[in-house]
């Protein structure tokens, strides 16, 4: 089944799918902000923007007073200032920026691209104010619309951003090598592949956040698996979920509709939406942002602690029995016949 | 038309297609070498291996006496020693290693992946000797087969590799920032997006080599374009061509067969094979290795010198008229009706 791509954000909270680069787009400098999740489209649960630009494109130092931001780097080298410390991030690195943290970025590659999400504060509307609507998909080689910092002093109070002076530490940025999630809400950096690894069957789920580090507001995780079988159809009563494919390819079924995700593609699956998915490439990696954050418990019950950043050559046991036993603790409704025999494999389409 | 994937290398020079990770695979340490082009499959024109592994996986300092090697980084951070100098490469960076250059690498990310090709010397068979055949597709988390350096002293003379002692410069590796191709055959590094940009229509072709820097043995280039129309069908009498998709997606028609390339997928198109292709994602980037190197002339005649690393928002003229005028200088046979109205767009398959 080949379905039409949904290229628009809905004005109300419902499932949708955005192909890489096809969000609501604005341009400033030679940067493009493609908004893939808004207050409206997610029922105020999260905002997500994909940003891309060229070497030297930057964003000045600022704070969000309410919003907790997270950044996942997709391509290139991204210099981020975090409370005065400079880090150089590359693809797959994650940075957690709680409310009140002074931060800024500067793109250091000819093509630098990342996802930025914000929870508990409204920021995404900013791009429609500092940028111009952009009908193309790739950034232009020369600036069409220089970022005018005066705009920041004229923003209405409902946009949670304030420019600040910053005095970053002198010297070259440090290559992001962080491997530890703090026990409380504070800024941190995780290198690609670092986090809390939980192994379930043939898939490693790597938590990039914990309830302690996000005040249970959200869960960010990366899942990596080989070409496999679809997981059973399920839904959540309170938990809103997103799928952002980072590498490989995957199929997602949402409310019966089938979507094929390639790197950079995005899907939003709000609470009470039946869904299931399957990894289709030999190495498939995807990023998930879930609200609220207590769905972390599910992955800790399903998965076994695991020390490696890559799944094993032979799958571990799939301990869905533990999930069934503790189903009353988890926001999970099973539909269909999980975790029994998986659905027949759909014929491969390349 | 959806075709069966060809997952095997032929024993003779003919067109073939290898999906990401599905080459002839060997394992050493926790590294996988997936051979996608051999002396046999290319009629001795080139060898290409995709290598991937985890943090700390390395290859000792060595030289090739005949072979000119090139490396294109696909994922992660790769430290390369080049005649004593350490460089840190990230995705899209290119490094040229002429015969006689002392070089070594160390993977610095949990998932580091690159293409290595060799021209004018036989190296690829090495992996079947230092590694074990590997039936899986993703590297194991723990080493199954430690690299035994003694093997290198027992290699037959037809494998062009010699281990050497090296004394790399002390200190942290330098982030690859090279932007210049030397005027003669010598080692160099190009940062992603750097090289000789030539703009043709909506596509930027970036030469990573020149005839001077490779002694005309091969041409390496990166092409970047938006979702577009297929170029006209053509063939070359002497030029052998490869397609390695780096980002986005593309369709390739080879001798009438249709292949859909995603990142990491590989296709070999030897001389005298009709072919054409189309970029299918808003940003599609692919790497090509062509032998011999004088096909560079085609791109210089077709394209206009261009200073930017990204294609313009509005296409430049498509100067196929210049190609037609000088067709006798170029190894190009036009088939069908280029460059007139492009073929009808094939229904999209996602």
PDB file of N, CA, C and O in Angstrom, chain A residues 19-20 22 55 75 77 88 90 93 108 110-111 136-138 140-142 175-176 191-192 194 247 249 260 262 282-283 306 308-311 313-314 349-350, chain B residues 19-20 22 55 75 77 88 90 93 110-111 136-138 140-142 175-176 191-192 194 247 249 260 262 282-283 306 308-311 313-314 349-350:
ATOM      1  N   UNK A  19       7.343  14.631   5.527  1.00  0.00           N
ATOM      2  CA  UNK A  19       8.595  14.166   4.911  1.00  0.00           C
ATOM      3  C   UNK A  19       9.708  15.170   5.192  1.00  0.00           C
ATOM      4  O   UNK A  19       9.466  16.350   5.376  1.00  0.00           O
ATOM      5  N   UNK A  20      10.937  14.657   5.204  1.00  0.00           N
ATOM      6  CA  UNK A  20      12.115  15.470   5.512  1.00  0.00           C
ATOM      7  C   UNK A  20      12.096  16.793   4.753  1.00  0.00           C
ATOM      8  O   UNK A  20      12.082  16.809   3.524  1.00  0.00           O
ATOM      9  N   UNK A  22       9.716  19.070   4.663  1.00  0.00           N
ATOM     10  CA  UNK A  22       8.412  19.555   4.181  1.00  0.00           C
ATOM     11  C   UNK A  22       7.538  20.198   5.256  1.00  0.00           C
ATOM     12  O   UNK A  22       6.329  20.323   5.081  1.00  0.00           O
ATOM     13  N   UNK A  55      27.865  27.029   6.880  1.00  0.00           N
ATOM     14  CA  UNK A  55      28.956  27.373   7.783  1.00  0.00           C
ATOM     15  C   UNK A  55      28.855  28.847   8.196  1.00  0.00           C
ATOM     16  O   UNK A  55      28.746  29.721   7.348  1.00  0.00           O
ATOM     17  N   UNK A  75      23.122  16.348  10.800  1.00  0.00           N
ATOM     18  CA  UNK A  75      24.230  16.401   9.826  1.00  0.00           C
ATOM     19  C   UNK A  75      25.192  17.501  10.207  1.00  0.00           C
ATOM     20  O   UNK A  75      24.764  18.549  10.693  1.00  0.00           O
ATOM     21  N   UNK A  77      28.603  19.694  11.592  1.00  0.00           N
ATOM     22  CA  UNK A  77      29.218  20.035  12.869  1.00  0.00           C
ATOM     23  C   UNK A  77      28.510  21.260  13.421  1.00  0.00           C
ATOM     24  O   UNK A  77      28.400  22.266  12.743  1.00  0.00           O
ATOM     25  N   UNK A  88      31.405  21.042  20.476  1.00  0.00           N
ATOM     26  CA  UNK A  88      31.229  20.766  19.052  1.00  0.00           C
ATOM     27  C   UNK A  88      30.470  19.444  18.938  1.00  0.00           C
ATOM     28  O   UNK A  88      30.950  18.395  19.384  1.00  0.00           O
ATOM     29  N   UNK A  90      28.394  16.510  16.633  1.00  0.00           N
ATOM     30  CA  UNK A  90      28.281  15.914  15.306  1.00  0.00           C
ATOM     31  C   UNK A  90      27.038  15.004  15.301  1.00  0.00           C
ATOM     32  O   UNK A  90      26.359  14.863  16.325  1.00  0.00           O
ATOM     33  N   UNK A  93      24.570  13.402  18.222  1.00  0.00           N
ATOM     34  CA  UNK A  93      24.784  13.955  19.559  1.00  0.00           C
ATOM     35  C   UNK A  93      23.505  14.639  20.047  1.00  0.00           C
ATOM     36  O   UNK A  93      22.716  15.176  19.257  1.00  0.00           O
ATOM     37  N   UNK A 108      29.013  24.872  11.815  1.00  0.00           N
ATOM     38  CA  UNK A 108      30.420  24.805  11.439  1.00  0.00           C
ATOM     39  C   UNK A 108      30.657  23.951  10.197  1.00  0.00           C
ATOM     40  O   UNK A 108      31.799  23.685   9.847  1.00  0.00           O
ATOM     41  N   UNK A 110      29.264  23.126   5.964  1.00  0.00           N
ATOM     42  CA  UNK A 110      28.534  23.708   4.849  1.00  0.00           C
ATOM     43  C   UNK A 110      27.074  23.258   4.845  1.00  0.00           C
ATOM     44  O   UNK A 110      26.219  23.927   4.285  1.00  0.00           O
ATOM     45  N   UNK A 111      26.828  22.101   5.400  1.00  0.00           N
ATOM     46  CA  UNK A 111      25.434  21.692   5.585  1.00  0.00           C
ATOM     47  C   UNK A 111      25.285  21.130   6.991  1.00  0.00           C
ATOM     48  O   UNK A 111      25.718  20.018   7.279  1.00  0.00           O
ATOM     49  N   UNK A 136      10.772  27.170  -0.984  1.00  0.00           N
ATOM     50  CA  UNK A 136      11.708  26.149  -1.450  1.00  0.00           C
ATOM     51  C   UNK A 136      11.959  25.150  -0.322  1.00  0.00           C
ATOM     52  O   UNK A 136      11.464  25.314   0.793  1.00  0.00           O
ATOM     53  N   UNK A 137      12.807  24.150  -0.627  1.00  0.00           N
ATOM     54  CA  UNK A 137      13.084  23.139   0.384  1.00  0.00           C
ATOM     55  C   UNK A 137      14.530  23.169   0.867  1.00  0.00           C
ATOM     56  O   UNK A 137      14.813  22.757   1.976  1.00  0.00           O
ATOM     57  N   UNK A 138      15.430  23.633   0.013  1.00  0.00           N
ATOM     58  CA  UNK A 138      16.820  23.659   0.442  1.00  0.00           C
ATOM     59  C   UNK A 138      17.247  25.099   0.654  1.00  0.00           C
ATOM     60  O   UNK A 138      16.818  25.988  -0.079  1.00  0.00           O
ATOM     61  N   UNK A 140      19.134  28.617   0.555  1.00  0.00           N
ATOM     62  CA  UNK A 140      19.817  29.273  -0.560  1.00  0.00           C
ATOM     63  C   UNK A 140      21.303  29.430  -0.236  1.00  0.00           C
ATOM     64  O   UNK A 140      21.693  29.441   0.930  1.00  0.00           O
ATOM     65  N   UNK A 141      22.143  29.568  -1.272  1.00  0.00           N
ATOM     66  CA  UNK A 141      23.575  29.733  -1.029  1.00  0.00           C
ATOM     67  C   UNK A 141      23.922  31.089  -0.441  1.00  0.00           C
ATOM     68  O   UNK A 141      24.936  31.229   0.238  1.00  0.00           O
ATOM     69  N   UNK A 142      23.079  32.098  -0.697  1.00  0.00           N
ATOM     70  CA  UNK A 142      23.366  33.452  -0.222  1.00  0.00           C
ATOM     71  C   UNK A 142      22.167  33.934   0.583  1.00  0.00           C
ATOM     72  O   UNK A 142      21.025  33.633   0.253  1.00  0.00           O
ATOM     73  N   UNK A 175      34.977  18.645  21.658  1.00  0.00           N
ATOM     74  CA  UNK A 175      34.142  17.673  20.956  1.00  0.00           C
ATOM     75  C   UNK A 175      33.232  16.998  21.976  1.00  0.00           C
ATOM     76  O   UNK A 175      33.698  16.521  23.017  1.00  0.00           O
ATOM     77  N   UNK A 176      31.943  16.959  21.679  1.00  0.00           N
ATOM     78  CA  UNK A 176      30.982  16.392  22.630  1.00  0.00           C
ATOM     79  C   UNK A 176      31.344  14.939  22.924  1.00  0.00           C
ATOM     80  O   UNK A 176      31.417  14.119  22.008  1.00  0.00           O
ATOM     81  N   UNK A 191      27.110  12.207  23.795  1.00  0.00           N
ATOM     82  CA  UNK A 191      27.657  11.833  22.497  1.00  0.00           C
ATOM     83  C   UNK A 191      26.766  10.768  21.857  1.00  0.00           C
ATOM     84  O   UNK A 191      26.132   9.967  22.553  1.00  0.00           O
ATOM     85  N   UNK A 192      26.737  10.729  20.525  1.00  0.00           N
ATOM     86  CA  UNK A 192      25.939   9.740  19.809  1.00  0.00           C
ATOM     87  C   UNK A 192      26.249   8.333  20.321  1.00  0.00           C
ATOM     88  O   UNK A 192      27.408   7.934  20.379  1.00  0.00           O
ATOM     89  N   UNK A 194      25.552   7.305  23.392  1.00  0.00           N
ATOM     90  CA  UNK A 194      25.591   7.304  24.851  1.00  0.00           C
ATOM     91  C   UNK A 194      24.184   7.508  25.423  1.00  0.00           C
ATOM     92  O   UNK A 194      23.301   8.051  24.746  1.00  0.00           O
ATOM     93  N   UNK A 247      18.449   7.101  10.643  1.00  0.00           N
ATOM     94  CA  UNK A 247      19.202   6.309   9.671  1.00  0.00           C
ATOM     95  C   UNK A 247      18.371   5.104   9.264  1.00  0.00           C
ATOM     96  O   UNK A 247      17.522   4.642  10.016  1.00  0.00           O
ATOM     97  N   UNK A 249      15.624   2.841   7.319  1.00  0.00           N
ATOM     98  CA  UNK A 249      14.244   3.091   6.904  1.00  0.00           C
ATOM     99  C   UNK A 249      13.311   2.290   7.785  1.00  0.00           C
ATOM    100  O   UNK A 249      13.684   1.243   8.311  1.00  0.00           O
ATOM    101  N   UNK A 260       6.076   5.252   5.247  1.00  0.00           N
ATOM    102  CA  UNK A 260       7.442   4.744   5.105  1.00  0.00           C
ATOM    103  C   UNK A 260       8.374   5.891   5.480  1.00  0.00           C
ATOM    104  O   UNK A 260       8.344   6.942   4.850  1.00  0.00           O
ATOM    105  N   UNK A 262      12.052   7.629   5.977  1.00  0.00           N
ATOM    106  CA  UNK A 262      13.469   7.676   5.646  1.00  0.00           C
ATOM    107  C   UNK A 262      14.116   8.735   6.543  1.00  0.00           C
ATOM    108  O   UNK A 262      13.412   9.478   7.228  1.00  0.00           O
ATOM    109  N   UNK A 282      19.051  -2.845   7.487  1.00  0.00           N
ATOM    110  CA  UNK A 282      19.912  -3.673   8.344  1.00  0.00           C
ATOM    111  C   UNK A 282      20.341  -2.926   9.600  1.00  0.00           C
ATOM    112  O   UNK A 282      20.591  -3.521  10.634  1.00  0.00           O
ATOM    113  N   UNK A 283      20.443  -1.618   9.470  1.00  0.00           N
ATOM    114  CA  UNK A 283      20.688  -0.781  10.650  1.00  0.00           C
ATOM    115  C   UNK A 283      19.719   0.382  10.566  1.00  0.00           C
ATOM    116  O   UNK A 283      19.808   1.218   9.663  1.00  0.00           O
ATOM    117  N   UNK A 306      21.950  -2.882  29.545  1.00  0.00           N
ATOM    118  CA  UNK A 306      22.828  -3.380  28.494  1.00  0.00           C
ATOM    119  C   UNK A 306      23.974  -2.388  28.372  1.00  0.00           C
ATOM    120  O   UNK A 306      23.764  -1.185  28.445  1.00  0.00           O
ATOM    121  N   UNK A 308      26.258  -1.993  25.828  1.00  0.00           N
ATOM    122  CA  UNK A 308      26.828  -1.660  24.529  1.00  0.00           C
ATOM    123  C   UNK A 308      25.967  -0.666  23.750  1.00  0.00           C
ATOM    124  O   UNK A 308      24.752  -0.631  23.908  1.00  0.00           O
ATOM    125  N   UNK A 309      26.593   0.079  22.847  1.00  0.00           N
ATOM    126  CA  UNK A 309      25.836   1.033  22.038  1.00  0.00           C
ATOM    127  C   UNK A 309      25.270   0.420  20.763  1.00  0.00           C
ATOM    128  O   UNK A 309      24.693   1.135  19.957  1.00  0.00           O
ATOM    129  N   UNK A 310      25.428  -0.876  20.580  1.00  0.00           N
ATOM    130  CA  UNK A 310      24.905  -1.509  19.360  1.00  0.00           C
ATOM    131  C   UNK A 310      24.217  -2.810  19.759  1.00  0.00           C
ATOM    132  O   UNK A 310      24.618  -3.469  20.722  1.00  0.00           O
ATOM    133  N   UNK A 311      23.167  -3.157  19.025  1.00  0.00           N
ATOM    134  CA  UNK A 311      22.420  -4.379  19.350  1.00  0.00           C
ATOM    135  C   UNK A 311      23.293  -5.611  19.099  1.00  0.00           C
ATOM    136  O   UNK A 311      24.230  -5.571  18.298  1.00  0.00           O
ATOM    137  N   UNK A 313      24.435  -9.509  17.930  1.00  0.00           N
ATOM    138  CA  UNK A 313      24.240 -10.269  16.693  1.00  0.00           C
ATOM    139  C   UNK A 313      23.097 -11.273  16.828  1.00  0.00           C
ATOM    140  O   UNK A 313      22.412 -11.570  15.856  1.00  0.00           O
ATOM    141  N   UNK A 314      22.912 -11.803  18.039  1.00  0.00           N
ATOM    142  CA  UNK A 314      21.776 -12.697  18.284  1.00  0.00           C
ATOM    143  C   UNK A 314      20.810 -11.999  19.233  1.00  0.00           C
ATOM    144  O   UNK A 314      21.227 -11.529  20.287  1.00  0.00           O
ATOM    145  N   UNK A 349       9.401  -3.133  -0.691  1.00  0.00           N
ATOM    146  CA  UNK A 349       9.319  -2.149  -1.764  1.00  0.00           C
ATOM    147  C   UNK A 349      10.588  -1.307  -1.730  1.00  0.00           C
ATOM    148  O   UNK A 349      10.882  -0.688  -0.727  1.00  0.00           O
ATOM    149  N   UNK A 350      11.352  -1.357  -2.792  1.00  0.00           N
ATOM    150  CA  UNK A 350      12.577  -0.540  -2.807  1.00  0.00           C
ATOM    151  C   UNK A 350      12.518   0.437  -3.954  1.00  0.00           C
ATOM    152  O   UNK A 350      11.970   0.140  -4.996  1.00  0.00           O
TER     153      UNK A 350
ATOM    154  N   UNK B  19      22.685  -3.213  -1.850  1.00  0.00           N
ATOM    155  CA  UNK B  19      22.050  -2.392  -0.817  1.00  0.00           C
ATOM    156  C   UNK B  19      23.022  -2.179   0.335  1.00  0.00           C
ATOM    157  O   UNK B  19      23.896  -3.005   0.593  1.00  0.00           O
ATOM    158  N   UNK B  20      22.852  -1.075   1.034  1.00  0.00           N
ATOM    159  CA  UNK B  20      23.729  -0.698   2.145  1.00  0.00           C
ATOM    160  C   UNK B  20      23.993  -1.876   3.091  1.00  0.00           C
ATOM    161  O   UNK B  20      23.062  -2.436   3.653  1.00  0.00           O
ATOM    162  N   UNK B  22      25.115  -4.878   2.310  1.00  0.00           N
ATOM    163  CA  UNK B  22      24.912  -6.229   1.765  1.00  0.00           C
ATOM    164  C   UNK B  22      26.045  -6.717   0.862  1.00  0.00           C
ATOM    165  O   UNK B  22      25.856  -7.635   0.084  1.00  0.00           O
ATOM    166  N   UNK B  55      33.862   2.644  18.551  1.00  0.00           N
ATOM    167  CA  UNK B  55      34.890   3.523  19.101  1.00  0.00           C
ATOM    168  C   UNK B  55      36.131   2.715  19.468  1.00  0.00           C
ATOM    169  O   UNK B  55      36.033   1.712  20.175  1.00  0.00           O
ATOM    170  N   UNK B  75      29.517   8.089   8.394  1.00  0.00           N
ATOM    171  CA  UNK B  75      28.931   8.338   9.715  1.00  0.00           C
ATOM    172  C   UNK B  75      30.021   8.415  10.763  1.00  0.00           C
ATOM    173  O   UNK B  75      31.019   7.692  10.670  1.00  0.00           O
ATOM    174  N   UNK B  77      32.851   9.823  13.656  1.00  0.00           N
ATOM    175  CA  UNK B  77      34.113  10.564  13.658  1.00  0.00           C
ATOM    176  C   UNK B  77      35.231   9.573  13.397  1.00  0.00           C
ATOM    177  O   UNK B  77      35.330   8.560  14.079  1.00  0.00           O
ATOM    178  N   UNK B  88      40.793  14.634  12.152  1.00  0.00           N
ATOM    179  CA  UNK B  88      39.517  14.077  12.563  1.00  0.00           C
ATOM    180  C   UNK B  88      38.506  14.377  11.466  1.00  0.00           C
ATOM    181  O   UNK B  88      38.240  15.544  11.168  1.00  0.00           O
ATOM    182  N   UNK B  90      34.647  13.912   9.708  1.00  0.00           N
ATOM    183  CA  UNK B  90      33.243  13.633   9.987  1.00  0.00           C
ATOM    184  C   UNK B  90      32.524  13.416   8.649  1.00  0.00           C
ATOM    185  O   UNK B  90      33.142  13.511   7.583  1.00  0.00           O
ATOM    186  N   UNK B  93      33.454  14.149   4.663  1.00  0.00           N
ATOM    187  CA  UNK B  93      34.852  14.518   4.436  1.00  0.00           C
ATOM    188  C   UNK B  93      35.514  13.477   3.534  1.00  0.00           C
ATOM    189  O   UNK B  93      35.164  12.288   3.545  1.00  0.00           O
ATOM    190  N   UNK B 110      30.829   5.607  18.343  1.00  0.00           N
ATOM    191  CA  UNK B 110      30.260   4.278  18.577  1.00  0.00           C
ATOM    192  C   UNK B 110      29.813   3.636  17.277  1.00  0.00           C
ATOM    193  O   UNK B 110      29.721   2.416  17.189  1.00  0.00           O
ATOM    194  N   UNK B 111      29.487   4.449  16.304  1.00  0.00           N
ATOM    195  CA  UNK B 111      29.212   3.894  14.978  1.00  0.00           C
ATOM    196  C   UNK B 111      29.907   4.772  13.952  1.00  0.00           C
ATOM    197  O   UNK B 111      29.476   5.887  13.665  1.00  0.00           O
ATOM    198  N   UNK B 136      26.089 -11.824   9.361  1.00  0.00           N
ATOM    199  CA  UNK B 136      25.189 -10.768   9.847  1.00  0.00           C
ATOM    200  C   UNK B 136      25.435  -9.485   9.062  1.00  0.00           C
ATOM    201  O   UNK B 136      26.342  -9.414   8.230  1.00  0.00           O
ATOM    202  N   UNK B 137      24.667  -8.452   9.410  1.00  0.00           N
ATOM    203  CA  UNK B 137      24.822  -7.182   8.695  1.00  0.00           C
ATOM    204  C   UNK B 137      25.370  -6.070   9.575  1.00  0.00           C
ATOM    205  O   UNK B 137      25.984  -5.143   9.088  1.00  0.00           O
ATOM    206  N   UNK B 138      25.113  -6.163  10.878  1.00  0.00           N
ATOM    207  CA  UNK B 138      25.608  -5.093  11.748  1.00  0.00           C
ATOM    208  C   UNK B 138      26.729  -5.641  12.613  1.00  0.00           C
ATOM    209  O   UNK B 138      26.713  -6.792  13.008  1.00  0.00           O
ATOM    210  N   UNK B 140      29.108  -6.698  15.627  1.00  0.00           N
ATOM    211  CA  UNK B 140      28.753  -7.174  16.957  1.00  0.00           C
ATOM    212  C   UNK B 140      29.260  -6.194  18.012  1.00  0.00           C
ATOM    213  O   UNK B 140      30.204  -5.442  17.756  1.00  0.00           O
ATOM    214  N   UNK B 141      28.644  -6.197  19.200  1.00  0.00           N
ATOM    215  CA  UNK B 141      29.097  -5.279  20.252  1.00  0.00           C
ATOM    216  C   UNK B 141      30.462  -5.666  20.830  1.00  0.00           C
ATOM    217  O   UNK B 141      31.172  -4.808  21.343  1.00  0.00           O
ATOM    218  N   UNK B 142      30.803  -6.942  20.755  1.00  0.00           N
ATOM    219  CA  UNK B 142      32.057  -7.410  21.342  1.00  0.00           C
ATOM    220  C   UNK B 142      32.847  -8.129  20.254  1.00  0.00           C
ATOM    221  O   UNK B 142      32.277  -8.820  19.411  1.00  0.00           O
ATOM    222  N   UNK B 175      40.566  18.956  13.270  1.00  0.00           N
ATOM    223  CA  UNK B 175      39.321  18.735  12.536  1.00  0.00           C
ATOM    224  C   UNK B 175      39.565  19.033  11.066  1.00  0.00           C
ATOM    225  O   UNK B 175      40.099  20.081  10.726  1.00  0.00           O
ATOM    226  N   UNK B 176      39.181  18.101  10.210  1.00  0.00           N
ATOM    227  CA  UNK B 176      39.429  18.267   8.772  1.00  0.00           C
ATOM    228  C   UNK B 176      38.761  19.537   8.276  1.00  0.00           C
ATOM    229  O   UNK B 176      37.549  19.707   8.421  1.00  0.00           O
ATOM    230  N   UNK B 191      37.213  18.959   3.434  1.00  0.00           N
ATOM    231  CA  UNK B 191      36.042  18.974   4.303  1.00  0.00           C
ATOM    232  C   UNK B 191      34.773  18.800   3.459  1.00  0.00           C
ATOM    233  O   UNK B 191      34.730  19.206   2.296  1.00  0.00           O
ATOM    234  N   UNK B 192      33.740  18.224   4.057  1.00  0.00           N
ATOM    235  CA  UNK B 192      32.466  18.030   3.357  1.00  0.00           C
ATOM    236  C   UNK B 192      31.996  19.345   2.735  1.00  0.00           C
ATOM    237  O   UNK B 192      31.933  20.367   3.409  1.00  0.00           O
ATOM    238  N   UNK B 194      33.609  20.897   0.291  1.00  0.00           N
ATOM    239  CA  UNK B 194      34.729  21.558  -0.377  1.00  0.00           C
ATOM    240  C   UNK B 194      35.138  20.774  -1.627  1.00  0.00           C
ATOM    241  O   UNK B 194      34.893  19.569  -1.724  1.00  0.00           O
ATOM    242  N   UNK B 247      23.003  10.894   0.858  1.00  0.00           N
ATOM    243  CA  UNK B 247      21.840  11.441   1.562  1.00  0.00           C
ATOM    244  C   UNK B 247      20.669  11.496   0.591  1.00  0.00           C
ATOM    245  O   UNK B 247      20.855  11.586  -0.620  1.00  0.00           O
ATOM    246  N   UNK B 249      17.439  10.310  -1.573  1.00  0.00           N
ATOM    247  CA  UNK B 249      17.119   9.097  -2.314  1.00  0.00           C
ATOM    248  C   UNK B 249      17.177   9.408  -3.799  1.00  0.00           C
ATOM    249  O   UNK B 249      16.951  10.541  -4.223  1.00  0.00           O
ATOM    250  N   UNK B 260      16.342   1.805  -6.810  1.00  0.00           N
ATOM    251  CA  UNK B 260      16.063   2.926  -5.928  1.00  0.00           C
ATOM    252  C   UNK B 260      17.177   2.966  -4.902  1.00  0.00           C
ATOM    253  O   UNK B 260      17.370   2.008  -4.159  1.00  0.00           O
ATOM    254  N   UNK B 262      19.069   4.433  -1.564  1.00  0.00           N
ATOM    255  CA  UNK B 262      18.995   5.157  -0.297  1.00  0.00           C
ATOM    256  C   UNK B 262      20.426   5.285   0.237  1.00  0.00           C
ATOM    257  O   UNK B 262      21.348   4.662  -0.293  1.00  0.00           O
ATOM    258  N   UNK B 282      14.313  16.178  -1.525  1.00  0.00           N
ATOM    259  CA  UNK B 282      14.524  17.630  -1.648  1.00  0.00           C
ATOM    260  C   UNK B 282      16.007  17.977  -1.596  1.00  0.00           C
ATOM    261  O   UNK B 282      16.439  18.968  -2.162  1.00  0.00           O
ATOM    262  N   UNK B 283      16.753  17.158  -0.888  1.00  0.00           N
ATOM    263  CA  UNK B 283      18.213  17.301  -0.891  1.00  0.00           C
ATOM    264  C   UNK B 283      18.779  15.903  -1.081  1.00  0.00           C
ATOM    265  O   UNK B 283      18.624  15.043  -0.206  1.00  0.00           O
ATOM    266  N   UNK B 306      31.413  27.728  -9.856  1.00  0.00           N
ATOM    267  CA  UNK B 306      30.381  28.154  -8.890  1.00  0.00           C
ATOM    268  C   UNK B 306      31.049  28.197  -7.534  1.00  0.00           C
ATOM    269  O   UNK B 306      31.852  27.319  -7.204  1.00  0.00           O
ATOM    270  N   UNK B 308      29.617  28.290  -4.397  1.00  0.00           N
ATOM    271  CA  UNK B 308      28.903  27.876  -3.192  1.00  0.00           C
ATOM    272  C   UNK B 308      28.852  26.352  -3.036  1.00  0.00           C
ATOM    273  O   UNK B 308      28.881  25.627  -4.026  1.00  0.00           O
ATOM    274  N   UNK B 309      28.701  25.891  -1.814  1.00  0.00           N
ATOM    275  CA  UNK B 309      28.615  24.443  -1.596  1.00  0.00           C
ATOM    276  C   UNK B 309      27.194  23.903  -1.684  1.00  0.00           C
ATOM    277  O   UNK B 309      26.975  22.735  -1.426  1.00  0.00           O
ATOM    278  N   UNK B 310      26.226  24.752  -2.042  1.00  0.00           N
ATOM    279  CA  UNK B 310      24.846  24.269  -2.141  1.00  0.00           C
ATOM    280  C   UNK B 310      24.236  24.832  -3.425  1.00  0.00           C
ATOM    281  O   UNK B 310      24.584  25.927  -3.861  1.00  0.00           O
ATOM    282  N   UNK B 311      23.350  24.059  -4.041  1.00  0.00           N
ATOM    283  CA  UNK B 311      22.736  24.506  -5.296  1.00  0.00           C
ATOM    284  C   UNK B 311      21.851  25.737  -5.054  1.00  0.00           C
ATOM    285  O   UNK B 311      21.367  25.952  -3.949  1.00  0.00           O
ATOM    286  N   UNK B 313      18.581  28.407  -5.331  1.00  0.00           N
ATOM    287  CA  UNK B 313      17.129  28.216  -5.226  1.00  0.00           C
ATOM    288  C   UNK B 313      16.475  28.179  -6.603  1.00  0.00           C
ATOM    289  O   UNK B 313      15.470  27.493  -6.797  1.00  0.00           O
ATOM    290  N   UNK B 314      17.030  28.932  -7.555  1.00  0.00           N
ATOM    291  CA  UNK B 314      16.523  28.882  -8.930  1.00  0.00           C
ATOM    292  C   UNK B 314      17.597  28.245  -9.812  1.00  0.00           C
ATOM    293  O   UNK B 314      18.749  28.673  -9.778  1.00  0.00           O
ATOM    294  N   UNK B 349       7.398   5.862  -5.314  1.00  0.00           N
ATOM    295  CA  UNK B 349       7.230   4.706  -4.432  1.00  0.00           C
ATOM    296  C   UNK B 349       7.916   5.023  -3.124  1.00  0.00           C
ATOM    297  O   UNK B 349       9.109   5.274  -3.095  1.00  0.00           O
ATOM    298  N   UNK B 350       7.160   5.058  -2.059  1.00  0.00           N
ATOM    299  CA  UNK B 350       7.786   5.339  -0.749  1.00  0.00           C
ATOM    300  C   UNK B 350       7.632   4.141   0.157  1.00  0.00           C
ATOM    301  O   UNK B 350       6.633   3.468   0.118  1.00  0.00           O
TER     302      UNK B 350
END
